[in-house]
Tab-separated table of C-alpha atoms and ligand atoms in Angstrom:
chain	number	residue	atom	x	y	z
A	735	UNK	CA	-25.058	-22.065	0.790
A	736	UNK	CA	-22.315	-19.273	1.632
A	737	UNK	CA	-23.564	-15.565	1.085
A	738	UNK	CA	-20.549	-13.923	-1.171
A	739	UNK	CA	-21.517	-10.688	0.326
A	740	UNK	CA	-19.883	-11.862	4.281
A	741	UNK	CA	-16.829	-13.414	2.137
A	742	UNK	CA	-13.617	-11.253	3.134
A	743	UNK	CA	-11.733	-9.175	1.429
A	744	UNK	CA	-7.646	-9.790	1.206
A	745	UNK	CA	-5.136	-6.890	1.431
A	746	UNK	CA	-1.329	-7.612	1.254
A	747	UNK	CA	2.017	-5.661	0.921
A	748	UNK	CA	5.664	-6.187	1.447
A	749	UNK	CA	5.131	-5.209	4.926
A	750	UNK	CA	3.207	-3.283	7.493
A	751	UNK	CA	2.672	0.029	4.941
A	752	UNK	CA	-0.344	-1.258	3.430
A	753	UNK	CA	-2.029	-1.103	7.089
A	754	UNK	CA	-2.630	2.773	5.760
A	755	UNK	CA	-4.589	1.099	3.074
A	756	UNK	CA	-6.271	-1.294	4.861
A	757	UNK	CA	-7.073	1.508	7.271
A	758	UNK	CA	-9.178	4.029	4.710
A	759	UNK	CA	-11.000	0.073	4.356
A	760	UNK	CA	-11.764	-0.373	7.721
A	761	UNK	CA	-13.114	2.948	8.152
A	762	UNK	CA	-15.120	3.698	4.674
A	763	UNK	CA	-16.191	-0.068	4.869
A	764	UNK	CA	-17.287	-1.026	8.341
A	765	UNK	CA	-19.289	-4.121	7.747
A	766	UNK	CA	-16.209	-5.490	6.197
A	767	UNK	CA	-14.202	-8.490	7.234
A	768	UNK	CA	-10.386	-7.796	6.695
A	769	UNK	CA	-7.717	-10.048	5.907
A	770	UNK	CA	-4.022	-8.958	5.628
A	771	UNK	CA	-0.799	-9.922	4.659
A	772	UNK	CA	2.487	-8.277	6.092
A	773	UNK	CA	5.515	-9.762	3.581
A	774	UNK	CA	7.607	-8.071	6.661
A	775	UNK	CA	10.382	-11.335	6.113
A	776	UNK	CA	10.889	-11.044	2.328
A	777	UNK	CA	10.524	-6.885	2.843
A	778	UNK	CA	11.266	-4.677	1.521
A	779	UNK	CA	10.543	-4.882	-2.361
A	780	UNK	CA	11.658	-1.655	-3.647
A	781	UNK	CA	14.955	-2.814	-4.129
A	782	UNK	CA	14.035	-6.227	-5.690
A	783	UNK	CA	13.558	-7.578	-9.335
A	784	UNK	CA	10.409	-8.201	-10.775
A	785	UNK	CA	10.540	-12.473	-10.450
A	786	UNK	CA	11.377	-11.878	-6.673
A	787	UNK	CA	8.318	-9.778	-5.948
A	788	UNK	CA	6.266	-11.254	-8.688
A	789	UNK	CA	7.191	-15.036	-6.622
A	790	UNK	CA	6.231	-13.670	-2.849
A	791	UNK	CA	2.827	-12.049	-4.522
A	792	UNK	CA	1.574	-14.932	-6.228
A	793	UNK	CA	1.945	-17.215	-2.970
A	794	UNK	CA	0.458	-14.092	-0.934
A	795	UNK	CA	-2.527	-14.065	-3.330
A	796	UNK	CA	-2.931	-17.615	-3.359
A	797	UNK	CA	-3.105	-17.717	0.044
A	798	UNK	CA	-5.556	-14.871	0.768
A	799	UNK	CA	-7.976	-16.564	-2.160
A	800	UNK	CA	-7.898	-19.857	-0.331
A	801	UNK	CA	-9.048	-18.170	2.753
A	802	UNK	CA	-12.258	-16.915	0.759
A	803	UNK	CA	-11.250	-13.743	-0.379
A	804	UNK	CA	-13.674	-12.294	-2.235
A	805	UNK	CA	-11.295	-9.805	-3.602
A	806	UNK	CA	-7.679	-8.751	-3.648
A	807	UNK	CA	-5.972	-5.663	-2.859
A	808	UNK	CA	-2.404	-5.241	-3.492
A	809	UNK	CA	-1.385	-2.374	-1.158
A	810	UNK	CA	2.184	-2.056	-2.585
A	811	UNK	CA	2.869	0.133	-5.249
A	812	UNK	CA	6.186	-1.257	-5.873
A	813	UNK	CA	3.935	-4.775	-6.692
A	814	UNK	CA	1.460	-3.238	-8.611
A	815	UNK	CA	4.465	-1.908	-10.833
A	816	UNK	CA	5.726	-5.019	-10.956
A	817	UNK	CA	2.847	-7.598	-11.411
A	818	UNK	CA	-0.782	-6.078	-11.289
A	819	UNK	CA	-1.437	-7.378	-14.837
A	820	UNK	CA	-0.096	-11.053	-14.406
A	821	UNK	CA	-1.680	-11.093	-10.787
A	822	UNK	CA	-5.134	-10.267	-12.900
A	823	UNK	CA	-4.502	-13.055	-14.953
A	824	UNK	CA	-3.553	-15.514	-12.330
A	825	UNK	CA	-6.452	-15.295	-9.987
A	826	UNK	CA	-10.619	-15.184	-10.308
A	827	UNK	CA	-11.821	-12.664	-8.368
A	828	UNK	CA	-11.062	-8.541	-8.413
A	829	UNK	CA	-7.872	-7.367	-8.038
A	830	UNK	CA	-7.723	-3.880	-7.035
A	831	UNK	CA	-4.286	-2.101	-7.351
A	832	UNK	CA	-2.750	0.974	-5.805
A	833	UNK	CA	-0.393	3.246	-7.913
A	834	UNK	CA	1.075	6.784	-6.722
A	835	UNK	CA	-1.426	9.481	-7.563
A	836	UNK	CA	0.190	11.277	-9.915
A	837	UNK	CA	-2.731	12.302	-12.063
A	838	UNK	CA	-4.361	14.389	-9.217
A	839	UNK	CA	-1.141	15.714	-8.168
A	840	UNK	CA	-0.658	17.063	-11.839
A	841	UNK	CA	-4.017	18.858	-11.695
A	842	UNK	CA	-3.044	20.422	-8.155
A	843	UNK	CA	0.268	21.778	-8.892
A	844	UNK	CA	0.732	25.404	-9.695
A	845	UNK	CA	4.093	25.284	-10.235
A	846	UNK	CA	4.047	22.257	-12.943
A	847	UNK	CA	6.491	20.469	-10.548
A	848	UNK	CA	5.352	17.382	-9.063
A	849	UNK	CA	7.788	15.398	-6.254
A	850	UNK	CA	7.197	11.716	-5.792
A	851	UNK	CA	8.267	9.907	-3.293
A	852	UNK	CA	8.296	6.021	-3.513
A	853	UNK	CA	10.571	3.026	-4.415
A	854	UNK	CA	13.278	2.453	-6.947
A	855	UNK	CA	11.525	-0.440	-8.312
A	856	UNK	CA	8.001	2.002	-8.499
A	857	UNK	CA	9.731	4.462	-10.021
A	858	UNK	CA	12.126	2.542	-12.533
A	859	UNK	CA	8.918	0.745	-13.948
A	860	UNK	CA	7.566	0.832	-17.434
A	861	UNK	CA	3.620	1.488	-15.654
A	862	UNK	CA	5.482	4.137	-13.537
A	863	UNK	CA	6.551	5.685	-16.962
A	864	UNK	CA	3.302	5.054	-18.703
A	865	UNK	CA	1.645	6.729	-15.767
A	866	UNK	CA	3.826	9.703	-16.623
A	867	UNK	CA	3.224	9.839	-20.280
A	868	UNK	CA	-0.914	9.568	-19.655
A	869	UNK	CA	-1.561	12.124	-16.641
A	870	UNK	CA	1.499	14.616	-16.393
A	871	UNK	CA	2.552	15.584	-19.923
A	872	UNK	CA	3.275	18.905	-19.641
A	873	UNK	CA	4.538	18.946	-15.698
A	874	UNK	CA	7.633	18.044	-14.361
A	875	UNK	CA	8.042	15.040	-12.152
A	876	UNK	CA	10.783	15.092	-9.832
A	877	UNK	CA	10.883	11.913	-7.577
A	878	UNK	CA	12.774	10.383	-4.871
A	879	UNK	CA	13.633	6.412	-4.098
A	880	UNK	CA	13.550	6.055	-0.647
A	881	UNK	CA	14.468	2.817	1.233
A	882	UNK	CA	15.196	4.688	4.473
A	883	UNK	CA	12.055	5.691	5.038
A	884	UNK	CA	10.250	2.425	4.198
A	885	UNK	CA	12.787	0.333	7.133
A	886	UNK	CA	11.706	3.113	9.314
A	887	UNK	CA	8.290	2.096	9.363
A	888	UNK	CA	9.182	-1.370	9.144
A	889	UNK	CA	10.220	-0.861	12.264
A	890	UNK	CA	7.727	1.194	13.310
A	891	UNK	CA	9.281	4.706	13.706
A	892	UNK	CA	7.263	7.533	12.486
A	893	UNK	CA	8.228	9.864	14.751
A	894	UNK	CA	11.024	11.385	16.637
A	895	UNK	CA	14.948	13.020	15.357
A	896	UNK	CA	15.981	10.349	13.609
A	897	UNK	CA	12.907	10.223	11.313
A	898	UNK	CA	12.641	13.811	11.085
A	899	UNK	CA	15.798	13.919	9.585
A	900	UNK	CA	16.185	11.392	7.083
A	901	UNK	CA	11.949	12.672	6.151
A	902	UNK	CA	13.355	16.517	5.637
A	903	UNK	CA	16.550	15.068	3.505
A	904	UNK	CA	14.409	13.795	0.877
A	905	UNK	CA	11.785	16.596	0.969
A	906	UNK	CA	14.002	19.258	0.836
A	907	UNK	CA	15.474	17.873	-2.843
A	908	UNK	CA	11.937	17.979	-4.174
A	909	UNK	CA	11.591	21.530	-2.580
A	910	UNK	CA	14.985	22.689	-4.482
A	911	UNK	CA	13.206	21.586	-7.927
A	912	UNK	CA	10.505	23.692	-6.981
A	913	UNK	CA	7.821	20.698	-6.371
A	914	UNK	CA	4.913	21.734	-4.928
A	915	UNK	CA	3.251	18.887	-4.536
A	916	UNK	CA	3.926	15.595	-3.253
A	917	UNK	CA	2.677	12.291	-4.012
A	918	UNK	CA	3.240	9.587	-1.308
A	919	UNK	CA	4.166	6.740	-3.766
A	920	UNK	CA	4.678	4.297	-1.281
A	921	UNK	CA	1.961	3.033	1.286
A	922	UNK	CA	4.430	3.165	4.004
A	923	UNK	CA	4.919	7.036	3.571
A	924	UNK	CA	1.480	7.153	4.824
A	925	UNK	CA	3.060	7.116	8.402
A	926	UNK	CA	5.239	9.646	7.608
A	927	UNK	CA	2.992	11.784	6.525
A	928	UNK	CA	2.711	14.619	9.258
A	929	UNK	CA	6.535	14.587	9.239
A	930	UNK	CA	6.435	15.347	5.039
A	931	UNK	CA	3.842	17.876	5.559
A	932	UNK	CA	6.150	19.894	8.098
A	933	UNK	CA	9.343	19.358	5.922
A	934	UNK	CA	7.696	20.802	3.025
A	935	UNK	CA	5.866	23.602	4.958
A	936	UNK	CA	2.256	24.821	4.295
A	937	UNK	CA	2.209	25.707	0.897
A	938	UNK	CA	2.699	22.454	-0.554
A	939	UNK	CA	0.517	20.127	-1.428
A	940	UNK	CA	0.545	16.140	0.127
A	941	UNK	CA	-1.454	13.721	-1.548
A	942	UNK	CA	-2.028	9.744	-0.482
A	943	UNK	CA	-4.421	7.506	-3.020
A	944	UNK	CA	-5.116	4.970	0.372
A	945	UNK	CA	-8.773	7.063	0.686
A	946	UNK	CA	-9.428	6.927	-3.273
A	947	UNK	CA	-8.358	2.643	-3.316
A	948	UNK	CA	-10.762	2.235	-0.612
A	949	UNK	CA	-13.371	3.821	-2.694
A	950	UNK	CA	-12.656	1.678	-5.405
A	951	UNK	CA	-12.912	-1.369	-3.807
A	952	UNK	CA	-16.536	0.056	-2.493
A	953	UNK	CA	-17.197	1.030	-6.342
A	954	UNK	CA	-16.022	-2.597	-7.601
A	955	UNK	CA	-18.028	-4.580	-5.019
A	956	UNK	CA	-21.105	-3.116	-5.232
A	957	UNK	CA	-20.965	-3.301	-9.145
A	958	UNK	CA	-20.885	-7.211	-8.344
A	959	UNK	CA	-23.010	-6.894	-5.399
A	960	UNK	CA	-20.303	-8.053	-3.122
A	961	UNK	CA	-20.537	-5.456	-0.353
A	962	UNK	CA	-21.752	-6.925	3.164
A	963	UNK	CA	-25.285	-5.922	4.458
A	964	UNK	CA	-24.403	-7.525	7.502
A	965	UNK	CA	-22.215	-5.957	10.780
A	966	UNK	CA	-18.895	-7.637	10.379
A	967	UNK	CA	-18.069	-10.514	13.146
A	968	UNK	CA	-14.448	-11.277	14.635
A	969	UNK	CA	-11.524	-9.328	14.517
A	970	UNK	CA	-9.068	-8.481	11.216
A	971	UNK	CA	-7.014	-11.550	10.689
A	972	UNK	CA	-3.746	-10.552	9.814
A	973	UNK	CA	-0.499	-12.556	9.017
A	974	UNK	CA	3.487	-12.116	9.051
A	975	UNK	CA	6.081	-13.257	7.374
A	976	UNK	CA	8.103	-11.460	9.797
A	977	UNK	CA	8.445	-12.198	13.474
A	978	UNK	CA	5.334	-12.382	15.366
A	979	UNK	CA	6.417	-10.887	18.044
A	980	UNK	CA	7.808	-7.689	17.136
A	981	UNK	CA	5.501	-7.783	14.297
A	982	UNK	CA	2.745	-7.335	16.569
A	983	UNK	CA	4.688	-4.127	18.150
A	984	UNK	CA	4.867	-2.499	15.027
A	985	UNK	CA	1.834	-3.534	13.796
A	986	UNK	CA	0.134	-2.353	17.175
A	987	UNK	CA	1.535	1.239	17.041
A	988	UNK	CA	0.226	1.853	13.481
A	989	UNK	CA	-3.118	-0.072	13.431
A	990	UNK	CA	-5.661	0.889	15.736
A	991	UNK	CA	-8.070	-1.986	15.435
A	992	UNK	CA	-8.252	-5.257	17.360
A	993	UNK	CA	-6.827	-7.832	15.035
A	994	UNK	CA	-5.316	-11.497	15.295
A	995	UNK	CA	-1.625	-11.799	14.342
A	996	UNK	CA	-0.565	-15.185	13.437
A	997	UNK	CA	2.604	-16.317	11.126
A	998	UNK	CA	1.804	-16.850	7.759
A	999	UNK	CA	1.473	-20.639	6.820
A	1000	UNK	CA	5.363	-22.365	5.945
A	1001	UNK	CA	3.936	-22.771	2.601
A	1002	UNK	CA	3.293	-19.769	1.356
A	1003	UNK	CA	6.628	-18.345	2.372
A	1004	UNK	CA	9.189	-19.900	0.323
A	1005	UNK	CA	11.941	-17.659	-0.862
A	1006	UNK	CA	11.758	-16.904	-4.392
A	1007	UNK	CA	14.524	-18.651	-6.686
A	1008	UNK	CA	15.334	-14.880	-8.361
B	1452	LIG	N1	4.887	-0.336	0.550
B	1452	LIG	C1	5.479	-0.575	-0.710
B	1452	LIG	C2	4.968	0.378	-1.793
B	1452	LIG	O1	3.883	0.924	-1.676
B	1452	LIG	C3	6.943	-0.806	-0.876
B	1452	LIG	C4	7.902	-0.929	0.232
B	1452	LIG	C5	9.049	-1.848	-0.101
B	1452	LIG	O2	10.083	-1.399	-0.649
B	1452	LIG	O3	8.892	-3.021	0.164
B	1452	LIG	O4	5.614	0.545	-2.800
């Protein structure tokens, strides 16, 4: 019989900004093994309907399940806005979900302005709103959509002019409403982060939930006693729906591990009929 404990666990978003995710994984949860799903060819999201991304997640979950997953993280806000819920429903084993963080950011702001940057799907959504409503009554949220800064990473630029640039345009509208603090509420802002922090200067605030997901997957596996005991063998396996090839550039300069990059099966990347 298989020991549960040395089953994987599955990690998937749009594209390559749920690496930052799958990062604070790696690193709180060494014996882990790591599966991951770029969406890289169907990316980005943020600028999709709900039956587009809700189509792409389902086959990405189904897929990560029938590789043993023993659970599922969705490392995409913009998915968790749009599908946690039925995702819960349509698969057995724990889904854990990032959202942006904007119940800690509420707590650390002194000025009762709060910027968020993320997608216009994240931010349009009813759990986006709800979010709101339950954590930040009483503070101002002031937010950005930004789909320039998620193709940068996509293509893996997180540094340099160009990135510098279109980073300090968004920042500096948050700074003009007086935010100070900023919620990356988008996994691929994780790789902008050092370029945030210097647009906004040092008095304000930047906070990323990657370290606090990777805690609850900890907290949620060892309530099931699901957490490996055992050193971890092979590499992370990790899957494109991109190109391989310059998926494994992009993928090289922001993940540090050794890992296996291989296409993601044809059937599992149908384009969705909406
Ligand atoms: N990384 C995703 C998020 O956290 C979204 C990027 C996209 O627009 O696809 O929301």
């Amino acid at each position: 019989m298989t020991d549960a404990r040395l089953a994987p666990i599955g990690v998937f978003d749009s594209g390559v900004g749920g690496l930052s995710v799958l990062d604070e994984i790696r690193r709180l949860l060494p014996n882990e093994s790591l599966l991951y799903v770029a969406d890289s060819g169907f990316a980005p999201y943020g600028e999709r309907g709900t039956p587009y991304i809700e189509q792409r997640c389902a086959a990405i979950a189904d897929f990560l399940v029938g590789a043993g997953a023993k659970t599922i993280v969705i490392a995409c806000n913009t998915a968790t806005a749009a599908l946690a819920p039925a995702l819960r429903e349509r698969i057995a084993v724990p889904v854990v979900a990032i959202e942006p963080a904007v119940k800690p950011a509420a707590g650390a702001s002194r000025s009762g302005v709060v910027g968020v940057l993320a997608t216009q799907q994240t931010l349009a959504s009813e759990r986006f709103t709800r979010l709101v409503g339950a954590h930040a009554a009483g503070v101002e949220i002031v937010s950005e959509a930004c789909p320039d800064l998620v193709s940068l990473v996509e293509r893996g630029v997180t540094s340099g002019i160009e990135a510098e640039s279109m980073v300090a345009a968004h920042v500096a509208r948050l700074r003009e409403r007086r935010a100070d603090t900023i919620v990356l509420g988008c996994t691929h802002f994780h790789f902008l982060r050092g370029l945030v922090e210097k647009a906004a200067g040092p008095d304000v605030r930047v906070i990323d939930p990657g370290h606090a997901v990777a805690l609850e997957v900890r907290r949620r596996l060892a309530a099931r006693e699901l957490l490996s005991d055992q050193p971890r063998n092979g590499m992370d396996r990790i899957w494109t729906t991109g190109d391989v090839a310059a998926g494994n550039v992009v993928i090289g300069k922001l993940w540090p591990w050794p890992r296996e990059l291989a296409p993601l099966p044809a059937a599992y990347c149908m384009p969705p009929a909406a």
